[in-house]
Amino acid sequence: MLRSADKLKEYTVQAPDGPVGTVKDFYFDDENWIIRYLVVDTDPWLSRQDVLLSPEALTQPDWARRLFPVKLSQAQVKQSPAVDTTRPISRRQEAEMRAYYHWPIYWTPGRLLAAQQTRKMAAQPKNQEGRPEDDQTDSHLRSATEVTGYHLWARDGVVGHVEDFIIDDQRWEIDYLVIGTRNWLPGKKVLISPSWIEEVSWPGQQVHVDLARETIKNSPEYDPSTPINEGYQERKNN
């Protein structure tokens, strides 16, 4: 089923022995547009900074109770490697975290092939800031909250801005970006598939698609209160 990322925020993450925290954001892979981590605010239960949990840790969500059960204990989450969500996440940090939780590596193997390599990081050459070089390896993780508000550019000009993401709750892929057009076109929301995106300017906070403004203007209107219609699904697959 397709679900709004915004509406999944504030879901409670529940371990078998008690609450872990609440969902506050999502990190997605900007190469494949797949949700890699839920950003979980652990206050007041675990008394530590935010933690990242992979959808791999989830069991069957309780949609009615807005609950994400996880197959982890509170202690496991509390003792997980620290990750500063105010800064970019490196591949080294991801590898350490995935080794700790025994989650598989999802990216193409490179210098960080397995858990034992993470234990060798202290011996690696340091950069000018005194951190291992692999701290600088781009993980391609992007915050959904950060990307919300980016402007959508068509071939002939700006047409809207990102308001939300539509996620497949089985595959955890981003199927659509919800675009608000009220400042440029007659006020309605439309959906844009990541497959239509030609480029994302992260410094410029812009999403570019190879579509005309008129095409986007004539797109089916997205109504958050109703299921996504077949018209969008057909367009996405063409």
mmCIF file of C-alpha atoms in Angstrom:
data_model
loop_
_atom_site.group_PDB
_atom_site.id
_atom_site.type_symbol
_atom_site.label_atom_id
_atom_site.label_comp_id
_atom_site.label_asym_id
_atom_site.label_seq_id
_atom_site.Cartn_x
_atom_site.Cartn_y
_atom_site.Cartn_z
ATOM 1 C CA MET A 1 0.000 0.000 0.000
ATOM 2 C CA LEU A 2 1.126 3.543 -0.681
ATOM 3 C CA ARG A 3 1.442 5.836 2.324
ATOM 4 C CA SER A 4 2.373 9.443 2.999
ATOM 5 C CA ALA A 5 5.762 9.849 4.673
ATOM 6 C CA ASP A 6 4.437 12.852 6.536
ATOM 7 C CA LYS A 7 1.631 10.786 8.051
ATOM 8 C CA LEU A 8 4.090 8.119 9.209
ATOM 9 C CA LYS A 9 5.891 10.623 11.397
ATOM 10 C CA GLU A 10 5.099 10.359 15.103
ATOM 11 C CA TYR A 11 4.480 6.611 14.788
ATOM 12 C CA THR A 12 5.736 4.890 17.925
ATOM 13 C CA VAL A 13 8.628 2.455 17.504
ATOM 14 C CA GLN A 14 7.990 -0.411 19.895
ATOM 15 C CA ALA A 15 10.498 -3.056 21.057
ATOM 16 C CA PRO A 16 9.226 -6.258 22.737
ATOM 17 C CA ASP A 17 10.282 -4.828 26.118
ATOM 18 C CA GLY A 18 8.910 -1.310 25.687
ATOM 19 C CA PRO A 19 8.868 1.854 23.551
ATOM 20 C CA VAL A 20 12.009 2.955 21.742
ATOM 21 C CA GLY A 21 10.894 6.325 20.400
ATOM 22 C CA THR A 22 8.879 8.070 17.705
ATOM 23 C CA VAL A 23 9.572 8.496 13.994
ATOM 24 C CA LYS A 24 10.652 12.034 13.130
ATOM 25 C CA ASP A 25 12.189 11.677 9.660
ATOM 26 C CA PHE A 26 13.325 9.272 6.946
ATOM 27 C CA TYR A 27 16.647 8.892 5.172
ATOM 28 C CA PHE A 28 16.407 7.773 1.566
ATOM 29 C CA ASP A 29 19.055 6.675 -0.916
ATOM 30 C CA ASP A 30 19.223 9.351 -3.617
ATOM 31 C CA GLU A 31 20.446 6.835 -6.203
ATOM 32 C CA ASN A 32 17.522 4.428 -5.883
ATOM 33 C CA TRP A 33 14.907 6.467 -3.985
ATOM 34 C CA ILE A 34 14.558 3.793 -1.333
ATOM 35 C CA ILE A 35 13.972 4.490 2.350
ATOM 36 C CA ARG A 36 17.053 3.169 4.128
ATOM 37 C CA TYR A 37 16.405 4.392 7.668
ATOM 38 C CA LEU A 38 13.761 5.728 9.980
ATOM 39 C CA VAL A 39 15.097 8.549 12.155
ATOM 40 C CA VAL A 40 13.779 7.815 15.643
ATOM 41 C CA ASP A 41 13.572 10.346 18.458
ATOM 42 C CA THR A 42 14.283 8.248 21.559
ATOM 43 C CA ASP A 43 13.411 10.895 24.156
ATOM 44 C CA PRO A 44 12.259 10.241 26.869
ATOM 45 C CA TRP A 45 12.589 6.447 26.796
ATOM 46 C CA LEU A 46 16.267 5.827 26.089
ATOM 47 C CA SER A 47 17.813 9.168 27.083
ATOM 48 C CA ARG A 48 20.125 9.396 24.088
ATOM 49 C CA GLN A 49 20.296 11.172 20.738
ATOM 50 C CA ASP A 50 18.317 10.151 17.675
ATOM 51 C CA VAL A 51 18.924 6.686 16.294
ATOM 52 C CA LEU A 52 18.600 5.266 12.788
ATOM 53 C CA LEU A 53 16.666 2.037 12.294
ATOM 54 C CA SER A 54 16.414 0.193 9.003
ATOM 55 C CA PRO A 55 13.007 -1.011 7.783
ATOM 56 C CA GLU A 56 14.683 -4.424 8.002
ATOM 57 C CA ALA A 57 14.242 -4.196 11.774
ATOM 58 C CA LEU A 58 10.463 -3.813 11.527
ATOM 59 C CA THR A 59 7.919 -6.539 11.989
ATOM 60 C CA GLN A 60 4.289 -6.127 10.896
ATOM 61 C CA PRO A 61 3.240 -2.488 11.490
ATOM 62 C CA ASP A 62 0.059 -1.820 13.431
ATOM 63 C CA TRP A 63 -1.436 0.859 11.202
ATOM 64 C CA ALA A 64 -4.525 1.390 13.350
ATOM 65 C CA ARG A 65 -2.455 2.107 16.467
ATOM 66 C CA ARG A 66 0.261 3.995 14.558
ATOM 67 C CA LEU A 67 2.860 1.528 15.807
ATOM 68 C CA PHE A 68 6.079 0.193 14.285
ATOM 69 C CA PRO A 69 7.108 -2.946 16.222
ATOM 70 C CA VAL A 70 10.796 -3.858 15.904
ATOM 71 C CA LYS A 71 12.646 -7.109 16.520
ATOM 72 C CA LEU A 72 15.192 -5.364 18.730
ATOM 73 C CA SER A 73 15.377 -4.786 22.469
ATOM 74 C CA GLN A 74 15.509 -1.364 24.094
ATOM 75 C CA ALA A 75 19.063 -2.141 25.225
ATOM 76 C CA GLN A 76 20.165 -3.016 21.689
ATOM 77 C CA VAL A 77 18.901 0.301 20.384
ATOM 78 C CA LYS A 78 20.288 2.280 23.320
ATOM 79 C CA GLN A 79 23.768 0.785 22.878
ATOM 80 C CA SER A 80 23.867 1.180 19.093
ATOM 81 C CA PRO A 81 26.683 3.244 17.490
ATOM 82 C CA ALA A 82 26.148 6.975 17.796
ATOM 83 C CA VAL A 83 25.051 8.796 14.642
ATOM 84 C CA ASP A 84 24.845 12.580 14.452
ATOM 85 C CA THR A 85 21.754 13.234 12.320
ATOM 86 C CA THR A 86 22.644 16.924 12.046
ATOM 87 C CA ARG A 87 25.592 16.004 9.807
ATOM 88 C CA PRO A 88 25.949 13.870 6.651
ATOM 89 C CA ILE A 89 26.099 10.125 7.342
ATOM 90 C CA SER A 90 29.258 8.462 6.004
ATOM 91 C CA ARG A 91 29.611 4.942 4.657
ATOM 92 C CA ARG A 92 31.849 4.130 7.632
ATOM 93 C CA GLN A 93 29.104 5.068 10.069
ATOM 94 C CA GLU A 94 26.583 3.043 8.095
ATOM 95 C CA ALA A 95 28.906 0.028 8.026
ATOM 96 C CA GLU A 96 29.475 0.216 11.787
ATOM 97 C CA MET A 97 25.760 0.429 12.447
ATOM 98 C CA ARG A 98 24.893 -2.395 10.063
ATOM 99 C CA ALA A 99 27.593 -4.591 11.556
ATOM 100 C CA TYR A 100 26.206 -3.920 15.031
ATOM 101 C CA TYR A 101 22.650 -4.859 14.046
ATOM 102 C CA HIS A 102 23.716 -7.627 11.618
ATOM 103 C CA TRP A 103 21.959 -5.916 8.722
ATOM 104 C CA PRO A 104 23.369 -6.702 5.260
ATOM 105 C CA ILE A 105 25.305 -4.107 3.277
ATOM 106 C CA TYR A 106 23.027 -2.794 0.524
ATOM 107 C CA TRP A 107 25.542 -0.805 -1.512
ATOM 108 C CA THR A 108 28.167 -2.050 -3.976
ATOM 109 C CA PRO A 109 31.070 -3.508 -1.979
ATOM 110 C CA GLY A 110 34.102 -1.241 -1.885
ATOM 111 C CA ARG A 111 36.569 -0.586 0.886
ATOM 112 C CA LEU A 112 33.927 -1.379 3.478
ATOM 113 C CA LEU A 113 33.076 -4.968 2.719
ATOM 114 C CA ALA A 114 32.268 -6.448 6.107
ATOM 115 C CA ALA A 115 32.071 -5.836 9.810
ATOM 116 C CA GLN A 116 35.692 -6.731 10.499
ATOM 117 C CA GLN A 117 36.835 -3.844 8.327
ATOM 118 C CA THR A 118 35.089 -1.340 10.560
ATOM 119 C CA ARG A 119 37.360 -2.404 13.406
ATOM 120 C CA LYS A 120 40.398 -1.372 11.361
ATOM 121 C CA MET A 121 39.300 2.215 10.889
ATOM 122 C CA ALA A 122 41.394 3.561 13.735
ATOM 123 C CA ALA A 123 44.524 2.515 11.857
ATOM 124 C CA GLN A 124 43.537 4.197 8.603
ATOM 125 C CA PRO A 125 45.099 7.471 7.396
ATOM 126 C CA LYS A 126 43.421 10.520 8.851
ATOM 127 C CA ASN A 127 42.221 13.578 6.978
ATOM 128 C CA GLN A 128 42.999 17.138 8.057
ATOM 129 C CA GLU A 129 40.207 17.045 10.618
ATOM 130 C CA GLY A 130 41.705 13.955 12.229
ATOM 131 C CA ARG A 131 38.951 11.591 11.043
ATOM 132 C CA PRO A 132 39.437 8.423 8.928
ATOM 133 C CA GLU A 133 39.248 9.050 5.195
ATOM 134 C CA ASP A 134 36.194 6.802 4.915
ATOM 135 C CA ASP A 135 34.331 9.344 7.031
ATOM 136 C CA GLN A 136 34.227 11.416 3.864
ATOM 137 C CA THR A 137 32.678 8.706 1.655
ATOM 138 C CA ASP A 138 29.262 9.896 0.475
ATOM 139 C CA SER A 139 26.517 7.527 1.589
ATOM 140 C CA HIS A 140 23.938 9.094 -0.765
ATOM 141 C CA LEU A 141 21.517 9.410 2.151
ATOM 142 C CA ARG A 142 19.118 12.360 2.091
ATOM 143 C CA SER A 143 16.670 13.544 4.699
ATOM 144 C CA ALA A 144 13.036 13.609 3.582
ATOM 145 C CA THR A 145 12.468 16.583 5.888
ATOM 146 C CA GLU A 146 15.355 18.469 4.296
ATOM 147 C CA VAL A 147 14.183 17.829 0.732
ATOM 148 C CA THR A 148 10.638 18.951 1.577
ATOM 149 C CA GLY A 149 10.391 22.471 0.181
ATOM 150 C CA TYR A 150 12.764 21.931 -2.753
ATOM 151 C CA HIS A 151 11.488 23.649 -5.913
ATOM 152 C CA LEU A 152 10.347 21.541 -8.868
ATOM 153 C CA TRP A 153 11.634 22.827 -12.189
ATOM 154 C CA ALA A 154 10.060 21.843 -15.503
ATOM 155 C CA ARG A 155 11.807 22.441 -18.837
ATOM 156 C CA ASP A 156 10.274 25.908 -19.053
ATOM 157 C CA GLY A 157 10.438 27.090 -15.476
ATOM 158 C CA VAL A 158 9.616 26.462 -11.857
ATOM 159 C CA VAL A 159 6.239 24.823 -11.290
ATOM 160 C CA GLY A 160 5.955 23.853 -7.624
ATOM 161 C CA HIS A 161 7.696 22.564 -4.537
ATOM 162 C CA VAL A 162 8.068 19.224 -2.751
ATOM 163 C CA GLU A 163 5.508 18.779 0.024
ATOM 164 C CA ASP A 164 5.627 15.076 0.842
ATOM 165 C CA PHE A 165 6.730 11.627 -0.306
ATOM 166 C CA ILE A 166 4.544 8.622 -1.118
ATOM 167 C CA ILE A 167 6.121 5.382 0.106
ATOM 168 C CA ASP A 168 5.292 1.781 -0.746
ATOM 169 C CA ASP A 169 5.003 0.214 2.711
ATOM 170 C CA GLN A 170 6.166 -3.222 1.485
ATOM 171 C CA ARG A 171 9.184 -2.247 -0.622
ATOM 172 C CA TRP A 172 9.939 1.000 1.251
ATOM 173 C CA GLU A 173 10.535 2.703 -2.071
ATOM 174 C CA ILE A 174 9.522 6.276 -2.786
ATOM 175 C CA ASP A 175 6.966 5.924 -5.558
ATOM 176 C CA TYR A 176 6.085 9.617 -5.827
ATOM 177 C CA LEU A 177 6.971 13.095 -4.687
ATOM 178 C CA VAL A 178 3.946 15.199 -3.771
ATOM 179 C CA ILE A 179 4.260 18.598 -5.451
ATOM 180 C CA GLY A 180 2.350 21.672 -4.357
ATOM 181 C CA THR A 181 1.753 24.054 -7.268
ATOM 182 C CA ARG A 182 -0.276 26.740 -5.516
ATOM 183 C CA ASN A 183 2.345 29.491 -5.943
ATOM 184 C CA TRP A 184 2.774 28.951 -9.698
ATOM 185 C CA LEU A 185 -0.283 27.169 -11.106
ATOM 186 C CA PRO A 186 -3.912 26.851 -10.053
ATOM 187 C CA GLY A 187 -3.588 25.545 -6.517
ATOM 188 C CA LYS A 188 -3.529 21.778 -6.537
ATOM 189 C CA LYS A 189 -1.198 18.953 -5.620
ATOM 190 C CA VAL A 190 0.273 16.619 -8.246
ATOM 191 C CA LEU A 191 2.499 13.556 -8.093
ATOM 192 C CA ILE A 192 5.908 13.195 -9.714
ATOM 193 C CA SER A 193 7.626 9.821 -10.047
ATOM 194 C CA PRO A 194 11.363 9.705 -9.230
ATOM 195 C CA SER A 195 11.784 7.970 -12.614
ATOM 196 C CA TRP A 196 10.881 11.270 -14.272
ATOM 197 C CA ILE A 197 13.571 13.223 -12.435
ATOM 198 C CA GLU A 198 16.543 14.218 -14.574
ATOM 199 C CA GLU A 199 18.599 15.905 -11.909
ATOM 200 C CA VAL A 200 18.473 17.043 -8.295
ATOM 201 C CA SER A 201 20.535 20.088 -7.371
ATOM 202 C CA TRP A 202 21.182 19.473 -3.684
ATOM 203 C CA PRO A 203 23.054 22.779 -3.141
ATOM 204 C CA GLY A 204 20.404 24.682 -5.115
ATOM 205 C CA GLN A 205 17.501 22.778 -3.514
ATOM 206 C CA GLN A 206 15.947 22.087 -6.921
ATOM 207 C CA VAL A 207 14.382 19.019 -8.547
ATOM 208 C CA HIS A 208 14.440 19.041 -12.367
ATOM 209 C CA VAL A 209 12.136 17.008 -14.609
ATOM 210 C CA ASP A 210 12.037 16.727 -18.404
ATOM 211 C CA LEU A 211 8.405 17.820 -18.606
ATOM 212 C CA ALA A 212 6.718 21.019 -19.691
ATOM 213 C CA ARG A 213 4.883 23.150 -17.146
ATOM 214 C CA GLU A 214 1.684 22.570 -19.105
ATOM 215 C CA THR A 215 2.079 18.798 -18.787
ATOM 216 C CA ILE A 216 2.389 19.086 -15.022
ATOM 217 C CA LYS A 217 -0.484 21.555 -14.903
ATOM 218 C CA ASN A 218 -2.735 19.034 -16.668
ATOM 219 C CA SER A 219 -1.692 16.121 -14.448
ATOM 220 C CA PRO A 220 -4.390 14.384 -12.386
ATOM 221 C CA GLU A 221 -4.906 16.158 -9.108
ATOM 222 C CA TYR A 222 -3.629 14.346 -6.036
ATOM 223 C CA ASP A 223 -6.118 14.141 -3.192
ATOM 224 C CA PRO A 224 -4.443 12.883 0.018
ATOM 225 C CA SER A 225 -7.788 11.587 1.294
ATOM 226 C CA THR A 226 -8.283 9.124 -1.592
ATOM 227 C CA PRO A 227 -6.171 6.254 -3.000
ATOM 228 C CA ILE A 228 -3.834 7.082 -5.846
ATOM 229 C CA ASN A 229 -5.743 6.547 -9.076
ATOM 230 C CA GLU A 230 -4.825 4.299 -11.977
ATOM 231 C CA GLY A 231 -3.969 7.271 -14.166
ATOM 232 C CA TYR A 232 -0.909 8.051 -12.097
ATOM 233 C CA GLN A 233 0.135 4.414 -11.952
ATOM 234 C CA GLU A 234 -0.113 4.091 -15.723
ATOM 235 C CA ARG A 235 1.876 7.286 -16.286
ATOM 236 C CA LYS A 236 4.533 6.130 -13.831
ATOM 237 C CA ASN A 237 5.052 2.849 -15.657
ATOM 238 C CA ASN A 238 5.222 4.393 -19.135
#
